[in-house]
Coordinates of C-alpha atoms in Angstrom, one line a residue:
Chain A
M5 CA 9.1 3.2 -11.0
E6 CA 7.2 6.6 -12.2
L7 CA 6.3 9.1 -10.3
G8 CA 4.4 11.4 -12.3
Q9 CA 0.8 10.7 -14.6
H10 CA -1.9 11.3 -11.7
I11 CA -5.1 12.6 -13.1
S12 CA -4.1 15.3 -10.3
Q13 CA -0.9 17.5 -11.4
R14 CA -0.7 19.1 -8.2
Y15 CA -0.3 15.6 -6.8
N16 CA 2.5 14.8 -9.1
E17 CA 4.0 18.3 -8.1
E18 CA 3.7 17.3 -4.4
L19 CA 5.3 13.8 -5.0
E20 CA 7.9 15.1 -7.1
D21 CA 8.8 18.3 -4.6
I22 CA 9.5 15.5 -1.9
R23 CA 11.6 13.4 -3.8
S24 CA 13.2 16.1 -5.0
K25 CA 14.0 17.3 -1.5
V26 CA 15.0 14.2 -0.2
L27 CA 17.6 14.2 -3.3
K28 CA 18.8 17.2 -1.9
M29 CA 19.2 16.3 1.0
G30 CA 21.6 12.8 0.1
G31 CA 23.5 15.3 -1.7
M32 CA 24.2 17.8 1.8
V33 CA 24.3 14.2 4.0
E34 CA 27.3 12.9 1.4
L35 CA 29.1 16.2 1.3
Q36 CA 29.3 16.4 4.9
A37 CA 30.2 12.9 4.6
E38 CA 32.9 13.4 2.0
N39 CA 33.7 16.5 4.0
A40 CA 34.4 15.1 7.2
V41 CA 37.0 12.5 6.3
K42 CA 38.6 15.2 4.2
S43 CA 39.2 16.9 7.5
L44 CA 40.1 13.9 9.1
L45 CA 42.6 12.7 6.5
S46 CA 44.2 15.9 5.6
H47 CA 44.2 17.4 9.2
D48 CA 42.3 20.5 8.2
R49 CA 40.5 21.8 11.3
G50 CA 38.7 24.9 9.1
L51 CA 36.9 22.1 7.6
A52 CA 35.5 20.2 10.3
K53 CA 34.7 23.1 11.4
E54 CA 32.2 24.2 9.3
V55 CA 31.3 20.2 9.1
A56 CA 30.3 20.4 12.3
T57 CA 28.4 24.0 12.2
T58 CA 26.7 22.3 8.9
D59 CA 24.3 19.2 10.7
S60 CA 21.6 21.2 11.9
K61 CA 20.8 22.2 8.2
I62 CA 20.4 18.7 7.6
N63 CA 18.7 18.2 10.8
A64 CA 16.0 21.2 9.3
M65 CA 15.9 19.4 6.2
E66 CA 14.7 15.9 7.9
M67 CA 12.0 17.7 9.7
E68 CA 10.5 19.7 6.6
I69 CA 10.4 16.5 4.8
D70 CA 8.9 14.7 7.5
E71 CA 6.1 17.6 7.8
D72 CA 5.6 17.0 4.0
C73 CA 4.9 13.3 4.0
I74 CA 2.4 13.4 6.9
R75 CA 0.6 16.6 4.9
V76 CA 0.6 14.0 1.7
I77 CA -0.6 11.3 3.6
A78 CA -3.3 13.5 4.9
R79 CA -4.5 15.3 2.3
R80 CA -3.9 12.7 -0.5
Q81 CA -4.5 9.4 1.3
P82 CA -1.7 7.7 -1.4
T83 CA -1.8 4.6 -1.9
A84 CA 0.2 1.4 -3.5
R85 CA 3.9 2.6 -4.8
D86 CA 2.6 6.5 -3.9
L87 CA 2.1 5.3 0.1
R88 CA 5.2 3.5 -0.4
L89 CA 7.3 5.9 -1.4
V90 CA 6.0 8.4 1.2
I91 CA 7.1 5.9 3.9
A92 CA 10.3 4.8 2.3
V93 CA 11.3 8.8 2.1
S94 CA 10.2 9.3 5.8
K95 CA 12.6 6.2 6.8
V96 CA 15.3 7.5 4.2
I97 CA 15.5 10.5 5.8
T98 CA 15.9 9.3 9.2
D99 CA 18.9 7.4 8.0
L100 CA 20.2 10.2 6.0
E101 CA 20.2 12.3 9.1
R102 CA 22.4 9.7 11.3
I103 CA 24.9 9.7 8.4
G104 CA 24.6 13.5 9.0
D105 CA 25.5 13.0 12.8
E106 CA 28.2 10.2 12.1
A107 CA 30.0 12.6 9.5
E108 CA 29.5 15.7 12.5
K109 CA 31.2 13.3 15.2
I110 CA 34.2 12.3 12.2
A111 CA 34.6 16.0 12.0
L112 CA 34.8 16.8 15.8
Y113 CA 37.2 14.1 16.4
S114 CA 39.1 15.2 13.3
K115 CA 39.4 18.9 14.9
K116 CA 41.1 17.3 17.8
L117 CA 43.4 15.1 15.9
A118 CA 44.2 17.9 13.8
K119 CA 46.1 19.6 16.4
K120 CA 48.6 17.1 16.2
K121 CA 48.7 16.5 12.5
T122 CA 48.2 12.6 13.0
T123 CA 46.5 9.8 12.4
I124 CA 49.1 7.5 14.3
G125 CA 50.3 5.7 11.4
M126 CA 46.5 4.3 10.5
H127 CA 46.4 6.7 7.4
A128 CA 46.4 4.7 4.7
D129 CA 43.8 1.8 6.4
L130 CA 41.9 4.8 7.2
T131 CA 42.1 6.2 3.5
H132 CA 40.7 2.7 2.8
L133 CA 37.7 2.0 4.8
S134 CA 36.8 6.0 4.2
E135 CA 36.8 5.5 0.0
L136 CA 35.0 2.1 0.6
V137 CA 32.2 3.8 3.0
L138 CA 31.6 6.9 0.4
N139 CA 31.3 4.6 -2.0
I140 CA 29.0 2.2 -0.7
L141 CA 26.9 5.7 0.4
H142 CA 27.3 7.4 -2.7
D143 CA 26.1 4.0 -4.8
S144 CA 22.8 3.9 -2.6
L145 CA 22.1 7.6 -3.0
D146 CA 22.7 6.8 -6.6
A147 CA 20.1 3.2 -6.0
F148 CA 17.6 6.0 -5.0
A149 CA 17.7 8.7 -7.2
R150 CA 17.2 6.2 -10.2
M151 CA 14.5 4.3 -8.0
D152 CA 16.8 0.8 -9.1
A153 CA 16.2 -2.0 -6.8
D154 CA 18.6 -4.2 -8.9
Q155 CA 21.6 -1.9 -8.0
A156 CA 20.2 -1.6 -4.6
V157 CA 20.6 -4.9 -4.0
K158 CA 24.3 -4.9 -5.0
I159 CA 25.2 -2.6 -2.7
L160 CA 23.6 -5.1 0.3
G161 CA 26.0 -7.2 1.5
S162 CA 29.0 -4.4 1.0
D163 CA 29.3 -4.3 4.9
K164 CA 31.5 -7.5 5.3
Q165 CA 34.4 -5.8 3.5
V166 CA 33.9 -2.5 5.5
N167 CA 33.2 -4.8 8.6
V168 CA 37.1 -6.8 7.5
E169 CA 38.7 -3.2 7.6
F170 CA 37.5 -1.8 10.4
D171 CA 38.5 -5.2 12.2
N172 CA 41.9 -4.4 10.5
L173 CA 42.2 -1.1 11.9
S174 CA 40.8 -2.0 15.1
R175 CA 43.7 -4.5 15.6
L176 CA 46.1 -1.9 14.1
S177 CA 44.8 0.4 17.0
I178 CA 45.4 -2.4 19.9
T179 CA 48.9 -2.8 19.0
F180 CA 49.7 1.2 18.4
M181 CA 47.8 1.5 21.9
M182 CA 50.1 -1.1 23.5
E183 CA 53.7 0.2 21.9
D184 CA 53.0 3.4 23.0
P185 CA 50.4 4.2 26.1
R186 CA 50.8 7.9 25.5
Q187 CA 49.1 7.4 21.8
I188 CA 46.1 5.5 23.5
K189 CA 43.9 8.9 23.3
G190 CA 44.6 9.8 19.7
T191 CA 44.3 6.3 18.5
L192 CA 41.0 6.0 20.0
R193 CA 39.8 9.0 18.4
V194 CA 41.0 7.5 15.1
N195 CA 39.2 4.3 16.1
W196 CA 35.8 6.4 17.0
C197 CA 36.1 7.9 13.3
A198 CA 36.3 4.2 12.0
R199 CA 33.5 3.3 13.9
S200 CA 31.3 6.2 12.3
L201 CA 32.2 5.2 9.1
E202 CA 31.2 2.0 9.4
R203 CA 27.7 3.5 10.9
I204 CA 27.7 5.3 7.7
A205 CA 28.1 2.1 5.6
E206 CA 25.2 0.7 7.7
H207 CA 22.8 3.4 7.3
A208 CA 23.6 3.7 3.5
Q209 CA 22.7 -0.3 3.1
N210 CA 19.1 1.0 5.2
I211 CA 18.2 2.7 2.5
C212 CA 19.2 0.6 -0.1
E213 CA 16.8 -1.5 2.0
Y214 CA 13.9 0.9 1.7
V215 CA 15.0 1.3 -2.4
I216 CA 13.8 -2.4 -2.9
F217 CA 10.9 -2.0 -0.5
L218 CA 9.9 0.8 -2.7
V219 CA 9.9 -0.9 -6.3
K220 CA 9.6 -4.2 -5.0
G221 CA 7.0 -3.7 -2.4
K222 CA 8.8 -6.3 -0.3
D223 CA 10.2 -5.5 3.0
V224 CA 13.5 -7.1 2.9
R225 CA 14.9 -5.7 6.5
H226 CA 16.8 -8.2 9.1
T227 CA 16.5 -11.0 6.1
S228 CA 19.7 -12.4 4.6
L229 CA 21.0 -11.1 1.0
E230 CA 20.8 -15.1 -0.5
H231 CA 16.7 -14.9 0.7
I232 CA 16.4 -11.3 -1.0
R233 CA 18.2 -12.5 -4.2
S234 CA 16.7 -15.8 -4.7
K235 CA 13.2 -14.3 -4.0
Y236 CA 13.0 -11.2 -5.7
F237 CA 16.3 -11.0 -8.1
P238 CA 16.3 -14.3 -9.4
H239 CA 17.4 -13.0 -12.7
D240 CA 20.4 -11.9 -10.8
L241 CA 20.9 -15.3 -9.9
D242 CA 20.6 -16.2 -13.4
E243 CA 23.1 -13.6 -14.7
E244 CA 25.7 -14.9 -12.4
T245 CA 25.4 -18.8 -13.2
E246 CA 25.6 -17.5 -16.9
E247 CA 28.8 -15.7 -16.2
N248 CA 30.3 -18.5 -13.8
Q249 CA 29.2 -21.3 -16.9
A250 CA 31.1 -18.7 -19.3
G251 CA 34.0 -18.0 -17.0
Chain B
M5 CA 24.1 12.1 -6.7
T6 CA 24.9 12.8 -9.9
E7 CA 22.0 11.4 -11.5
L8 CA 18.9 12.9 -10.7
K9 CA 16.6 11.5 -13.4
P10 CA 14.9 8.1 -12.5
D11 CA 14.6 5.6 -14.8
I12 CA 11.4 5.7 -16.0
E13 CA 9.3 2.6 -18.0
K14 CA 7.7 4.4 -21.0
R15 CA 4.3 2.8 -20.7
S16 CA 1.0 3.3 -22.3
E17 CA -2.1 2.4 -21.1
F18 CA -3.2 0.8 -24.1
D19 CA -0.1 -1.3 -24.3
I20 CA -1.2 -3.3 -21.2
E21 CA -3.1 -6.5 -21.5
I22 CA -5.5 -8.1 -19.7
N23 CA -5.0 -12.0 -19.8
G24 CA -7.1 -13.4 -16.8
T25 CA -7.1 -12.3 -13.7
V26 CA -4.5 -11.9 -11.8
G27 CA -4.0 -12.7 -8.0
K28 CA -6.7 -15.3 -6.0
P29 CA -9.9 -15.1 -7.6
F30 CA -11.2 -18.6 -5.6
V31 CA -11.2 -19.9 -2.0
D32 CA -12.5 -22.9 -0.5
N33 CA -15.8 -23.2 -0.1
P34 CA -17.3 -20.2 -1.3
K35 CA -20.7 -18.8 -0.8
M36 CA -21.3 -17.4 -4.4
S37 CA -19.4 -18.4 -7.3
S38 CA -19.3 -17.3 -10.9
R39 CA -17.5 -18.9 -13.9
N40 CA -17.0 -18.2 -17.5
C41 CA -19.5 -15.0 -16.9
D42 CA -20.7 -12.9 -19.8
V43 CA -23.2 -10.4 -20.0
F44 CA -24.2 -8.8 -23.0
Y45 CA -27.0 -5.8 -23.1
G46 CA -28.1 -6.7 -27.2
D47 CA -25.0 -6.7 -29.4
K48 CA -22.9 -5.1 -26.8
Q49 CA -20.8 -7.3 -24.4
A50 CA -20.6 -5.9 -21.1
I51 CA -18.3 -8.3 -19.1
F52 CA -15.9 -11.0 -20.6
D53 CA -15.4 -14.3 -19.0
V54 CA -15.1 -13.2 -15.1
N55 CA -14.6 -16.2 -13.1
L56 CA -14.8 -15.3 -9.0
D57 CA -15.6 -17.1 -5.7
I58 CA -16.8 -14.8 -2.4
A59 CA -16.2 -16.2 0.3
N60 CA -18.6 -16.8 3.2
N61 CA -18.9 -14.1 5.4
E62 CA -16.9 -11.8 3.9
I63 CA -17.1 -8.4 2.4
I64 CA -15.6 -8.4 -0.7
A65 CA -15.4 -4.6 -2.5
M66 CA -15.5 -4.3 -6.6
I67 CA -13.9 -1.2 -7.6
G68 CA -12.9 0.7 -11.1
P69 CA -14.0 3.4 -13.6
S70 CA -17.7 3.6 -14.7
G71 CA -18.8 1.8 -17.0
C72 CA -16.3 -1.3 -15.9
G73 CA -18.8 -3.7 -15.5
K74 CA -18.9 -3.8 -11.5
S75 CA -22.6 -3.1 -11.0
T76 CA -23.5 -5.6 -13.5
Y77 CA -21.5 -7.9 -12.2
L78 CA -23.3 -7.8 -9.0
R79 CA -26.7 -7.6 -10.7
V80 CA -25.8 -11.1 -12.1
L81 CA -25.7 -12.2 -8.2
N82 CA -29.3 -12.1 -7.5
R83 CA -30.4 -12.0 -11.2
M84 CA -31.6 -8.4 -11.1
N85 CA -30.5 -8.4 -14.9
D86 CA -33.6 -10.8 -15.7
T87 CA -35.5 -7.8 -15.6
I88 CA -33.7 -6.4 -18.5
P89 CA -35.2 -8.0 -21.3
I90 CA -32.0 -7.2 -23.8
C91 CA -29.7 -8.6 -21.2
K92 CA -28.3 -11.8 -21.7
V93 CA -26.6 -13.5 -18.9
T94 CA -23.8 -17.3 -19.3
G95 CA -21.6 -18.7 -17.5
E96 CA -22.2 -20.8 -14.3
H97 CA -23.9 -18.9 -11.4
T98 CA -23.7 -20.8 -7.9
L99 CA -24.6 -20.0 -4.4
D100 CA -23.9 -22.7 -1.8
G101 CA -23.4 -24.6 -4.9
E102 CA -26.7 -24.7 -6.0
D103 CA -27.3 -23.5 -9.7
I104 CA -29.0 -19.9 -9.5
Y105 CA -29.8 -19.7 -13.2
G106 CA -31.5 -23.3 -13.5
K107 CA -34.8 -23.9 -14.5
K108 CA -36.1 -24.5 -10.8
Q109 CA -34.8 -21.5 -9.5
D110 CA -37.6 -18.7 -8.5
P111 CA -35.6 -15.6 -8.6
V112 CA -37.8 -14.0 -6.1
L113 CA -36.8 -16.8 -3.4
L114 CA -33.2 -16.1 -5.1
R115 CA -33.4 -12.2 -4.6
A116 CA -34.6 -13.1 -0.7
R117 CA -31.4 -15.3 0.0
V118 CA -29.3 -12.9 -2.2
G119 CA -30.5 -9.2 -0.8
M120 CA -29.6 -6.0 -2.1
V121 CA -29.6 -2.4 -1.4
F122 CA -29.1 0.4 -4.4
Q123 CA -27.0 3.5 -4.7
K124 CA -29.9 5.8 -3.7
P125 CA -32.1 5.1 -0.5
N126 CA -35.7 3.6 -2.0
P127 CA -38.0 3.2 1.1
F128 CA -41.7 2.4 -0.5
P129 CA -44.2 5.1 0.1
K130 CA -45.2 3.2 3.4
S131 CA -44.5 3.5 6.9
I132 CA -41.5 2.7 8.7
Y133 CA -42.5 -0.6 9.9
D134 CA -44.4 -1.8 6.6
N135 CA -41.3 -0.8 4.8
V136 CA -39.3 -3.4 7.1
A137 CA -42.2 -6.0 7.2
Y138 CA -42.7 -6.4 3.7
G139 CA -40.6 -9.0 2.7
A140 CA -41.5 -10.5 5.6
R141 CA -45.1 -10.4 4.7
L142 CA -44.5 -11.2 1.1
H143 CA -42.5 -14.6 2.0
G144 CA -44.7 -15.4 5.5
L145 CA -41.9 -15.1 7.6
A146 CA -44.3 -14.6 10.3
S147 CA -47.6 -16.3 11.3
N148 CA -48.9 -13.4 13.6
R149 CA -48.6 -9.8 14.7
S150 CA -46.4 -10.4 17.5
E151 CA -44.0 -12.2 15.4
L152 CA -44.0 -9.8 13.0
D153 CA -43.3 -7.1 15.3
D154 CA -40.2 -9.1 16.4
V155 CA -38.9 -9.5 13.1
V156 CA -39.1 -5.6 12.5
E157 CA -38.0 -4.9 15.9
S158 CA -34.8 -7.1 15.2
S159 CA -33.8 -5.8 11.9
L160 CA -34.1 -2.5 12.7
I161 CA -31.7 -3.3 15.4
K162 CA -29.4 -4.9 13.4
A163 CA -29.5 -2.1 10.8
G164 CA -28.9 0.2 13.7
L165 CA -31.7 2.1 13.3
F166 CA -34.4 1.2 16.1
K167 CA -33.1 3.2 18.8
E168 CA -33.6 6.4 16.3
V169 CA -37.5 5.4 15.0
K170 CA -39.0 3.1 17.7
D171 CA -41.5 6.0 18.4
D172 CA -42.1 6.6 15.3
L173 CA -42.9 3.4 13.3
N174 CA -45.8 4.5 11.8
K175 CA -44.5 7.5 10.3
P176 CA -43.5 7.3 6.4
G177 CA -40.3 5.9 5.7
T178 CA -39.8 8.8 3.0
G179 CA -39.7 11.3 6.1
L180 CA -36.1 9.8 7.6
S181 CA -32.8 11.9 6.7
G182 CA -30.8 10.1 3.5
G183 CA -28.4 8.3 5.7
Q184 CA -31.4 6.7 8.0
Q185 CA -33.4 5.8 4.4
Q186 CA -30.3 3.8 3.7
R187 CA -30.4 1.9 7.0
L188 CA -33.7 1.3 6.3
C189 CA -33.3 -0.2 3.3
I190 CA -30.8 -2.3 5.3
A191 CA -33.6 -3.2 7.7
R192 CA -35.6 -3.8 5.0
A193 CA -33.6 -6.7 2.9
I194 CA -32.1 -8.0 6.5
A195 CA -35.7 -8.8 7.2
V196 CA -36.0 -11.5 5.0
D197 CA -33.2 -13.3 6.7
P198 CA -30.6 -13.2 3.2
E199 CA -27.8 -14.8 3.2
V200 CA -25.7 -12.6 1.1
I201 CA -26.2 -8.5 0.8
L202 CA -25.5 -6.6 -2.7
M203 CA -24.7 -3.3 -2.0
D204 CA -24.7 -1.0 -4.8
E205 CA -22.7 2.1 -4.2
P206 CA -24.4 2.1 -0.7
T207 CA -23.3 5.3 0.5
S208 CA -22.5 7.8 -2.6
A209 CA -25.5 9.9 -1.4
L210 CA -24.9 9.9 2.2
D211 CA -22.4 12.2 4.1
P212 CA -19.3 11.7 5.8
I213 CA -20.8 10.3 9.5
A214 CA -23.9 8.5 7.6
T215 CA -21.2 6.5 5.8
A216 CA -19.3 5.8 8.8
L217 CA -22.4 4.6 10.7
I218 CA -23.2 2.0 7.3
E219 CA -19.4 1.1 7.3
E220 CA -19.6 0.4 10.8
L221 CA -22.7 -1.6 10.2
M222 CA -21.3 -3.7 7.9
D223 CA -18.9 -4.5 9.8
E224 CA -21.0 -6.1 12.1
L225 CA -22.9 -7.4 9.3
K226 CA -20.7 -9.7 8.1
E227 CA -20.7 -12.0 11.5
N228 CA -24.0 -13.3 9.8
Y229 CA -24.2 -12.4 6.0
T230 CA -21.9 -12.7 3.0
I231 CA -21.4 -8.7 1.6
A232 CA -20.5 -7.5 -2.5
I233 CA -19.9 -4.0 -2.0
V234 CA -19.5 -2.2 -5.1
T235 CA -17.9 1.1 -4.4
H236 CA -16.7 4.2 -6.1
S237 CA -14.8 5.2 -3.0
M238 CA -11.3 3.5 -2.8
Q239 CA -11.1 4.9 0.6
Q240 CA -14.1 2.9 1.4
A241 CA -13.0 -0.1 -0.2
A242 CA -9.8 -0.2 1.9
R243 CA -11.8 0.5 4.6
V244 CA -14.6 -2.0 5.0
S245 CA -13.3 -5.1 2.9
Q246 CA -11.4 -8.3 2.9
R247 CA -10.8 -8.8 -0.6
T248 CA -11.0 -6.5 -3.4
A249 CA -11.7 -7.1 -7.1
Y250 CA -11.0 -4.4 -9.6
F251 CA -12.6 -4.5 -12.9
H252 CA -11.6 -2.6 -16.3
L253 CA -13.4 -2.6 -19.6
G254 CA -15.8 -5.7 -18.6
K255 CA -12.8 -7.6 -17.4
L256 CA -11.8 -8.9 -13.7
V257 CA -8.3 -8.0 -13.6
E258 CA -7.4 -8.6 -10.3
V259 CA -8.7 -10.3 -7.0
N260 CA -6.3 -10.2 -4.1
E261 CA -6.9 -9.6 0.0
T262 CA -7.3 -5.5 0.5
D263 CA -4.3 -5.2 2.1
K264 CA -1.9 -6.3 -0.6
V265 CA -4.7 -4.3 -3.4
F266 CA -4.0 -1.0 -1.5
T267 CA 0.0 -1.9 -0.3
N268 CA 1.4 -3.4 -3.3
P269 CA -1.1 -4.4 -6.1
E270 CA -0.1 -6.9 -8.8
H271 CA -1.4 -5.3 -11.6
Q272 CA -0.3 -2.3 -13.5
L273 CA -4.5 -1.5 -14.3
T274 CA -5.2 -1.7 -10.7
E275 CA -2.3 0.3 -9.7
N276 CA -3.0 3.1 -11.9
Y277 CA -6.8 3.5 -10.7
I278 CA -6.2 2.9 -6.9
T279 CA -3.2 5.8 -7.2
G280 CA -5.2 8.0 -9.4
R281 CA -2.8 8.0 -12.4
F282 CA -4.2 7.7 -16.2
G283 CA -5.7 4.6 -17.2

């Protein structure tokens, strides 16, 4: 996928500008999520405060990019992949903004949790879940930056692992709450953080779906992973079969 | 987000091959149909092996860069190329399954069934009434004056012009505005009750309002007629047509539903053209 090569150099610049703004916004959101997680795991109140105040910049960025998209649609009447880029961007930034919101929520809970400097015995599980989610977020932003549908489809379906981790954490927190009702408040907060992490992974996967739409021109939302892979990524399955046969 | 550069597949336009037509050039029960169409101007080949069906009551848009053969192909469909001595058309061309280049086919009668509207409005230097009545008289479609009046009125109504000219029917057609002249030409084409209307850039000389009126008219006409339109405006093709055919260097590259062509075209050359890229 290439954005350039329009006869109108200005049009190239406009699309490139939109794309680089999305990448910048993606970078900001990723940093927000990382910092939120860091503040949660290391009980860093200062960092949590910083995350909570940075969210407005992301919101402003979302509005700015949306405005750019509207302007390109009005002035250039984009078609085919250009049209798909503008539409995909407009959707990607909505998910990015939501990820920012979830990071903010995590930061707010972290601030409260940090007072007692405890994640109530769930530190290891939280670390695990956080790493998993941050990796998914990183990979999906990477897939968007490279406009790489093959990478995007690999990320789809990784929510299964997230759900497993999330369920584990929920079960653990129920145990803690039953053992010591005084811990309920804190435990619930940890649980809400886990919930936010799970949402971040979900939004990251949406981004991957838009990358596939952008590159392949197919809307793969609300479609089973098996169907997506067999229909639009047959070479993936071939590779897998070969690997299986080799193995 | 460390990697900021997308994986760019390097592509040169000259590397892109055209191997036959991609998409859906054929339909069930076509109104008009061409197979293995080649067109030559003297030694120079203008069209290479075009295979295409035009469906009943559809608007099919033909787009492509200048000199790609789209107008030449349109003129194949009502034998307008017969008027150019050095032009040679080969292949099979049918209207309702009838060979339009057959020995029994009278090109004048064919052109009554397959009408044409040109880029520049070209009313005859006659009255508005006579412009519309011309074809009907020629083909003996009316036996008396009142029948002829009816043909003229209904054609002008269908062309969306009647209200504007009903009191000026005896004034010269050349005195109308450009958009009105073009609608007069459409009325003239409709008056002989054609089955297919070919339009060769019918709005390229008109302003946006007159263009919108013609496009609206096309939408109404498609209830009763089959329309093939050649246009340089991709937005126009996107607005009016159900199917779009993309020509490139005399070859028919892609034919698909218009929705598909403008959101996710199959061929790289189509994509380059409609997105305004080099190629």
